Amino acid sequence: EAGVTQFPSHSVIEKGQTVTLRCDPISGHDNLYWYRRVMGKEIKFLLHFVKESKQDESGMPNNRFLAERTGGTYSTLKVQPAELEDSGVYFCASSLAGPGKDGYTFGSGTRLTVV
Amino acid sequence: AQSVTQLDSHVSVSEGTPVLLRCNYSSSYSPSLFWYVQHPNKGLQLLLKYTSAATLVKGINGFEAEFKKSETSFHLTKPSAHMSDAAEYFCVVSDPRAGSYQLTFGKGTKLSVIP
């Protein structure tokens, strides 16, 4: 089966610009998650979709971040306007059930650099 | 609240010698525990998981971990290191019964394998 696909793999943008990251989960996985790792820090949870609904968005850092999952398939994470502290690696993951069953399948991540 | 402490940020071993990566966790409930690995420029790959069955868990590539509730530990071991094991390893905790599907990551341990 195809894994979780993220693109772009790398993005370099200037402060104040907008960037949109995309995640294609494993087909049939209703649960989709976004995580990120900023330089030198832990990987942190951002939000969780169940189909097209936001189940938990407690990790979203501020209102410059907007995540969508129209139709319950792929998801996008938009950062507008980007700030220097947004630089890091953004991971997407998907799962059929909760983490206690099979863990999550992660994508390779998008490395975002804001200059 | 749940948390994870990886006791070593870097571990260096010689090829063919044992590997020990240490992890302690904190959880209000009975958690699910995972180890993920990230090779350079790759995504996060699930190595193994503990979900309240056998306390000694075997994973891929010869790795295993033992859940010790009395010590709140979940250390990762491998009898003999291989060059291909050089990567960053993450200990992860989750408890959906706490009402969330969030994964909480440790800060990661970078494993170097010396020829």
mmCIF file of C-alpha atoms in Angstrom:
data_model
loop_
_atom_site.group_PDB
_atom_site.id
_atom_site.type_symbol
_atom_site.label_atom_id
_atom_site.label_comp_id
_atom_site.label_asym_id
_atom_site.label_seq_id
_atom_site.Cartn_x
_atom_site.Cartn_y
_atom_site.Cartn_z
ATOM 1 C CA GLU A 1 0.000 0.000 0.000
ATOM 2 C CA ALA A 2 1.153 3.543 -0.666
ATOM 3 C CA GLY A 3 2.391 5.380 2.409
ATOM 4 C CA VAL A 4 1.680 8.871 3.643
ATOM 5 C CA THR A 5 2.848 11.396 1.082
ATOM 6 C CA GLN A 6 3.834 14.940 1.854
ATOM 7 C CA PHE A 7 4.884 17.725 -0.439
ATOM 8 C CA PRO A 8 6.791 19.735 -0.972
ATOM 9 C CA SER A 9 9.701 18.004 0.735
ATOM 10 C CA HIS A 10 11.429 21.347 1.197
ATOM 11 C CA SER A 11 10.215 24.929 1.101
ATOM 12 C CA VAL A 12 12.146 28.141 1.596
ATOM 13 C CA ILE A 13 10.065 31.295 1.885
ATOM 14 C CA GLU A 14 10.537 34.817 3.096
ATOM 15 C CA LYS A 15 9.041 36.114 6.291
ATOM 16 C CA GLY A 16 5.542 37.383 5.641
ATOM 17 C CA GLN A 17 4.841 35.070 2.721
ATOM 18 C CA THR A 18 2.296 32.284 2.630
ATOM 19 C CA VAL A 19 3.089 28.595 2.356
ATOM 20 C CA THR A 20 0.759 25.638 1.930
ATOM 21 C CA LEU A 21 1.830 22.130 2.862
ATOM 22 C CA ARG A 22 -0.040 19.117 1.610
ATOM 23 C CA CYS A 23 -0.510 15.639 3.031
ATOM 24 C CA ASP A 24 -2.033 12.617 1.324
ATOM 25 C CA PRO A 25 -2.834 9.941 3.916
ATOM 26 C CA ILE A 26 -3.034 6.220 3.368
ATOM 27 C CA SER A 27 -6.248 5.471 1.501
ATOM 28 C CA GLY A 28 -9.069 4.601 3.889
ATOM 29 C CA HIS A 29 -7.434 6.154 6.957
ATOM 30 C CA ASP A 30 -10.025 8.405 8.569
ATOM 31 C CA ASN A 31 -7.562 9.783 11.123
ATOM 32 C CA LEU A 32 -5.032 12.358 9.961
ATOM 33 C CA TYR A 33 -2.574 14.223 12.160
ATOM 34 C CA TRP A 34 -0.130 17.089 11.809
ATOM 35 C CA TYR A 35 2.989 17.358 13.937
ATOM 36 C CA ARG A 36 6.006 19.611 13.725
ATOM 37 C CA ARG A 37 9.530 19.784 15.022
ATOM 38 C CA VAL A 38 11.153 23.159 15.365
ATOM 39 C CA MET A 39 14.927 23.313 15.654
ATOM 40 C CA GLY A 40 16.247 21.636 18.788
ATOM 41 C CA LYS A 41 12.821 20.855 20.193
ATOM 42 C CA GLU A 42 10.569 17.845 20.491
ATOM 43 C CA ILE A 43 8.143 16.763 17.836
ATOM 44 C CA LYS A 44 4.869 18.357 18.873
ATOM 45 C CA PHE A 45 1.255 17.617 18.045
ATOM 46 C CA LEU A 46 -0.609 20.248 16.039
ATOM 47 C CA LEU A 47 -4.019 18.777 15.252
ATOM 48 C CA HIS A 48 -6.097 15.706 14.504
ATOM 49 C CA PHE A 49 -8.756 15.223 11.818
ATOM 50 C CA VAL A 50 -11.363 12.495 11.764
ATOM 51 C CA LYS A 51 -12.498 12.478 8.166
ATOM 52 C CA GLU A 52 -13.085 16.152 7.404
ATOM 53 C CA SER A 53 -13.747 17.233 10.997
ATOM 54 C CA LYS A 54 -11.170 18.714 13.372
ATOM 55 C CA GLN A 55 -11.213 16.401 16.361
ATOM 56 C CA ASP A 56 -8.459 18.115 18.325
ATOM 57 C CA GLU A 57 -6.665 21.311 17.352
ATOM 58 C CA SER A 58 -5.216 22.083 20.763
ATOM 59 C CA GLY A 59 -1.663 22.083 19.435
ATOM 60 C CA MET A 60 -2.089 24.761 16.775
ATOM 61 C CA PRO A 61 0.268 27.557 17.828
ATOM 62 C CA ASN A 62 -1.757 30.573 16.656
ATOM 63 C CA ASN A 63 -4.262 31.775 14.081
ATOM 64 C CA ARG A 64 -1.623 32.097 11.373
ATOM 65 C CA PHE A 65 -1.979 28.346 10.917
ATOM 66 C CA LEU A 66 -5.000 26.968 9.069
ATOM 67 C CA ALA A 67 -5.550 23.281 8.414
ATOM 68 C CA GLU A 68 -8.205 21.844 6.152
ATOM 69 C CA ARG A 69 -9.284 18.426 5.006
ATOM 70 C CA THR A 70 -12.051 18.948 2.524
ATOM 71 C CA GLY A 71 -13.797 15.733 1.552
ATOM 72 C CA GLY A 72 -11.930 13.789 4.177
ATOM 73 C CA THR A 73 -9.080 12.830 1.893
ATOM 74 C CA TYR A 74 -5.906 14.927 1.623
ATOM 75 C CA SER A 75 -5.147 17.754 4.015
ATOM 76 C CA THR A 76 -3.455 21.103 3.684
ATOM 77 C CA LEU A 77 -1.724 23.201 6.309
ATOM 78 C CA LYS A 78 -1.387 26.859 5.431
ATOM 79 C CA VAL A 79 0.862 29.286 7.248
ATOM 80 C CA GLN A 80 -0.031 32.922 6.600
ATOM 81 C CA PRO A 81 1.949 35.065 7.146
ATOM 82 C CA ALA A 82 4.996 32.952 7.917
ATOM 83 C CA GLU A 83 7.349 34.013 10.704
ATOM 84 C CA LEU A 84 10.936 32.981 11.382
ATOM 85 C CA GLU A 85 9.900 30.780 14.318
ATOM 86 C CA ASP A 86 7.724 28.683 12.009
ATOM 87 C CA SER A 87 10.844 27.083 10.530
ATOM 88 C CA GLY A 88 11.036 23.371 11.180
ATOM 89 C CA VAL A 89 9.911 20.021 9.875
ATOM 90 C CA TYR A 90 6.190 19.418 9.519
ATOM 91 C CA PHE A 91 5.079 15.803 9.679
ATOM 92 C CA CYS A 92 1.780 14.324 8.684
ATOM 93 C CA ALA A 93 0.539 10.950 9.872
ATOM 94 C CA SER A 94 -2.542 8.830 9.369
ATOM 95 C CA SER A 95 -4.156 5.875 11.082
ATOM 96 C CA LEU A 96 -7.131 3.568 10.754
ATOM 97 C CA ALA A 97 -7.795 3.575 14.487
ATOM 98 C CA GLY A 98 -6.273 5.100 17.598
ATOM 99 C CA PRO A 99 -2.592 4.882 18.492
ATOM 100 C CA GLY A 100 -3.025 1.903 20.779
ATOM 101 C CA LYS A 101 -3.863 -0.315 17.854
ATOM 102 C CA ASP A 102 -1.101 0.103 15.292
ATOM 103 C CA GLY A 103 0.595 3.383 15.967
ATOM 104 C CA TYR A 104 0.591 5.903 13.191
ATOM 105 C CA THR A 105 2.193 5.939 9.743
ATOM 106 C CA PHE A 106 4.178 9.094 9.212
ATOM 107 C CA GLY A 107 5.180 10.833 6.032
ATOM 108 C CA SER A 108 8.713 11.988 5.305
ATOM 109 C CA GLY A 109 7.932 15.519 6.370
ATOM 110 C CA THR A 110 8.175 18.961 4.830
ATOM 111 C CA ARG A 111 11.193 20.992 5.874
ATOM 112 C CA LEU A 112 10.090 24.626 6.038
ATOM 113 C CA THR A 113 12.669 27.378 6.215
ATOM 114 C CA VAL A 114 11.510 30.947 6.737
ATOM 115 C CA VAL A 115 14.182 33.542 5.997
ATOM 116 C CA ALA B 1 -0.755 14.744 31.580
ATOM 117 C CA GLN B 2 1.730 12.465 29.877
ATOM 118 C CA SER B 3 5.421 13.052 29.259
ATOM 119 C CA VAL B 4 8.505 11.259 28.041
ATOM 120 C CA THR B 5 12.146 11.686 29.024
ATOM 121 C CA GLN B 6 14.890 10.287 26.854
ATOM 122 C CA LEU B 7 17.887 10.245 29.118
ATOM 123 C CA ASP B 8 20.591 10.568 26.452
ATOM 124 C CA SER B 9 20.643 13.009 23.554
ATOM 125 C CA HIS B 10 23.543 11.154 21.888
ATOM 126 C CA VAL B 11 24.719 7.559 22.157
ATOM 127 C CA SER B 12 27.767 6.211 20.379
ATOM 128 C CA VAL B 13 28.518 2.491 20.092
ATOM 129 C CA SER B 14 30.918 0.338 18.121
ATOM 130 C CA GLU B 15 29.555 -1.918 15.421
ATOM 131 C CA GLY B 16 28.712 -5.319 16.866
ATOM 132 C CA THR B 17 28.287 -4.094 20.455
ATOM 133 C CA PRO B 18 24.964 -3.797 22.318
ATOM 134 C CA VAL B 19 22.704 -0.770 22.060
ATOM 135 C CA LEU B 20 20.763 0.698 24.990
ATOM 136 C CA LEU B 21 18.589 3.783 24.520
ATOM 137 C CA ARG B 22 16.862 4.868 27.703
ATOM 138 C CA CYS B 23 13.331 6.196 28.091
ATOM 139 C CA ASN B 24 11.205 7.056 31.112
ATOM 140 C CA TYR B 25 7.578 8.041 30.857
ATOM 141 C CA SER B 26 4.889 9.630 32.940
ATOM 142 C CA SER B 27 1.194 8.993 32.404
ATOM 143 C CA SER B 28 -1.939 9.281 34.491
ATOM 144 C CA TYR B 29 -3.314 6.120 32.919
ATOM 145 C CA SER B 30 -1.951 2.905 31.492
ATOM 146 C CA PRO B 31 -0.208 4.169 28.390
ATOM 147 C CA SER B 32 0.642 2.835 24.996
ATOM 148 C CA LEU B 33 4.353 3.234 24.314
ATOM 149 C CA PHE B 34 6.232 3.312 21.041
ATOM 150 C CA TRP B 35 9.694 3.683 19.635
ATOM 151 C CA TYR B 36 10.070 5.419 16.285
ATOM 152 C CA VAL B 37 13.238 5.811 14.236
ATOM 153 C CA GLN B 38 14.154 8.492 11.746
ATOM 154 C CA HIS B 39 16.987 7.908 9.332
ATOM 155 C CA PRO B 40 18.517 10.953 7.634
ATOM 156 C CA ASN B 41 16.096 12.563 5.171
ATOM 157 C CA LYS B 42 13.488 9.889 5.837
ATOM 158 C CA GLY B 43 10.158 9.804 7.642
ATOM 159 C CA LEU B 44 9.413 8.428 11.087
ATOM 160 C CA GLN B 45 9.233 4.646 11.073
ATOM 161 C CA LEU B 46 7.562 2.598 13.813
ATOM 162 C CA LEU B 47 10.083 0.229 15.426
ATOM 163 C CA LEU B 48 7.842 -1.371 18.039
ATOM 164 C CA LYS B 49 4.895 -0.741 20.327
ATOM 165 C CA TYR B 50 3.648 -1.741 23.765
ATOM 166 C CA THR B 51 -0.105 -1.809 24.272
ATOM 167 C CA SER B 52 -0.647 -3.692 27.566
ATOM 168 C CA ALA B 53 0.050 -7.176 26.300
ATOM 169 C CA ALA B 54 3.497 -8.783 26.791
ATOM 170 C CA THR B 55 5.913 -6.519 28.630
ATOM 171 C CA LEU B 56 8.843 -7.547 26.417
ATOM 172 C CA VAL B 57 8.151 -6.244 22.941
ATOM 173 C CA LYS B 58 10.046 -7.272 19.847
ATOM 174 C CA GLY B 59 10.301 -4.942 16.900
ATOM 175 C CA ILE B 60 11.881 -4.718 13.511
ATOM 176 C CA ASN B 61 15.595 -5.022 12.756
ATOM 177 C CA GLY B 62 16.367 -6.918 15.965
ATOM 178 C CA PHE B 63 15.278 -4.204 18.382
ATOM 179 C CA GLU B 64 13.274 -4.907 21.509
ATOM 180 C CA ALA B 65 12.009 -2.974 24.508
ATOM 181 C CA GLU B 66 10.804 -3.929 27.961
ATOM 182 C CA PHE B 67 7.936 -2.160 29.695
ATOM 183 C CA LYS B 68 8.681 -1.826 33.429
ATOM 184 C CA LYS B 69 5.759 -0.236 35.210
ATOM 185 C CA SER B 70 7.511 -0.084 38.596
ATOM 186 C CA GLU B 71 10.360 1.911 37.040
ATOM 187 C CA THR B 72 8.160 3.775 34.511
ATOM 188 C CA SER B 73 10.708 2.833 31.878
ATOM 189 C CA PHE B 74 10.633 1.582 28.308
ATOM 190 C CA HIS B 75 14.268 1.199 27.283
ATOM 191 C CA LEU B 76 15.179 0.147 23.743
ATOM 192 C CA THR B 77 17.871 -2.484 23.233
ATOM 193 C CA LYS B 78 19.604 -4.397 20.479
ATOM 194 C CA PRO B 79 22.229 -7.100 21.068
ATOM 195 C CA SER B 80 24.541 -6.096 18.235
ATOM 196 C CA ALA B 81 24.660 -2.721 16.502
ATOM 197 C CA HIS B 82 24.875 -2.452 12.735
ATOM 198 C CA MET B 83 26.057 0.538 10.739
ATOM 199 C CA SER B 84 22.552 0.917 9.323
ATOM 200 C CA ASP B 85 21.194 1.523 12.842
ATOM 201 C CA ALA B 86 22.703 5.012 12.892
ATOM 202 C CA ALA B 87 19.658 7.276 13.139
ATOM 203 C CA GLU B 88 17.592 9.286 15.591
ATOM 204 C CA TYR B 89 15.279 7.355 17.886
ATOM 205 C CA PHE B 90 12.142 8.681 19.569
ATOM 206 C CA CYS B 91 10.316 7.271 22.551
ATOM 207 C CA VAL B 92 6.612 8.099 22.357
ATOM 208 C CA VAL B 93 3.690 7.789 24.775
ATOM 209 C CA SER B 94 -0.039 7.891 24.180
ATOM 210 C CA ASP B 95 -3.184 7.164 26.123
ATOM 211 C CA PRO B 96 -6.431 7.557 24.200
ATOM 212 C CA ARG B 97 -8.355 6.903 27.401
ATOM 213 C CA ALA B 98 -7.128 10.321 28.506
ATOM 214 C CA GLY B 99 -9.399 11.626 25.772
ATOM 215 C CA SER B 100 -6.909 12.379 23.059
ATOM 216 C CA TYR B 101 -5.160 10.612 20.218
ATOM 217 C CA GLN B 102 -2.110 12.805 20.681
ATOM 218 C CA LEU B 103 1.337 11.257 20.696
ATOM 219 C CA THR B 104 3.848 12.793 23.094
ATOM 220 C CA PHE B 105 7.422 12.524 21.851
ATOM 221 C CA GLY B 106 10.690 12.512 23.717
ATOM 222 C CA LYS B 107 13.443 14.837 22.520
ATOM 223 C CA GLY B 108 15.131 12.035 20.607
ATOM 224 C CA THR B 109 18.403 10.136 20.930
ATOM 225 C CA LYS B 110 20.901 10.228 18.085
ATOM 226 C CA LEU B 111 22.663 6.905 17.730
ATOM 227 C CA SER B 112 26.085 6.811 16.116
ATOM 228 C CA VAL B 113 27.663 3.498 15.152
ATOM 229 C CA ILE B 114 31.440 3.426 14.869
ATOM 230 C CA PRO B 115 32.968 0.947 12.410
#
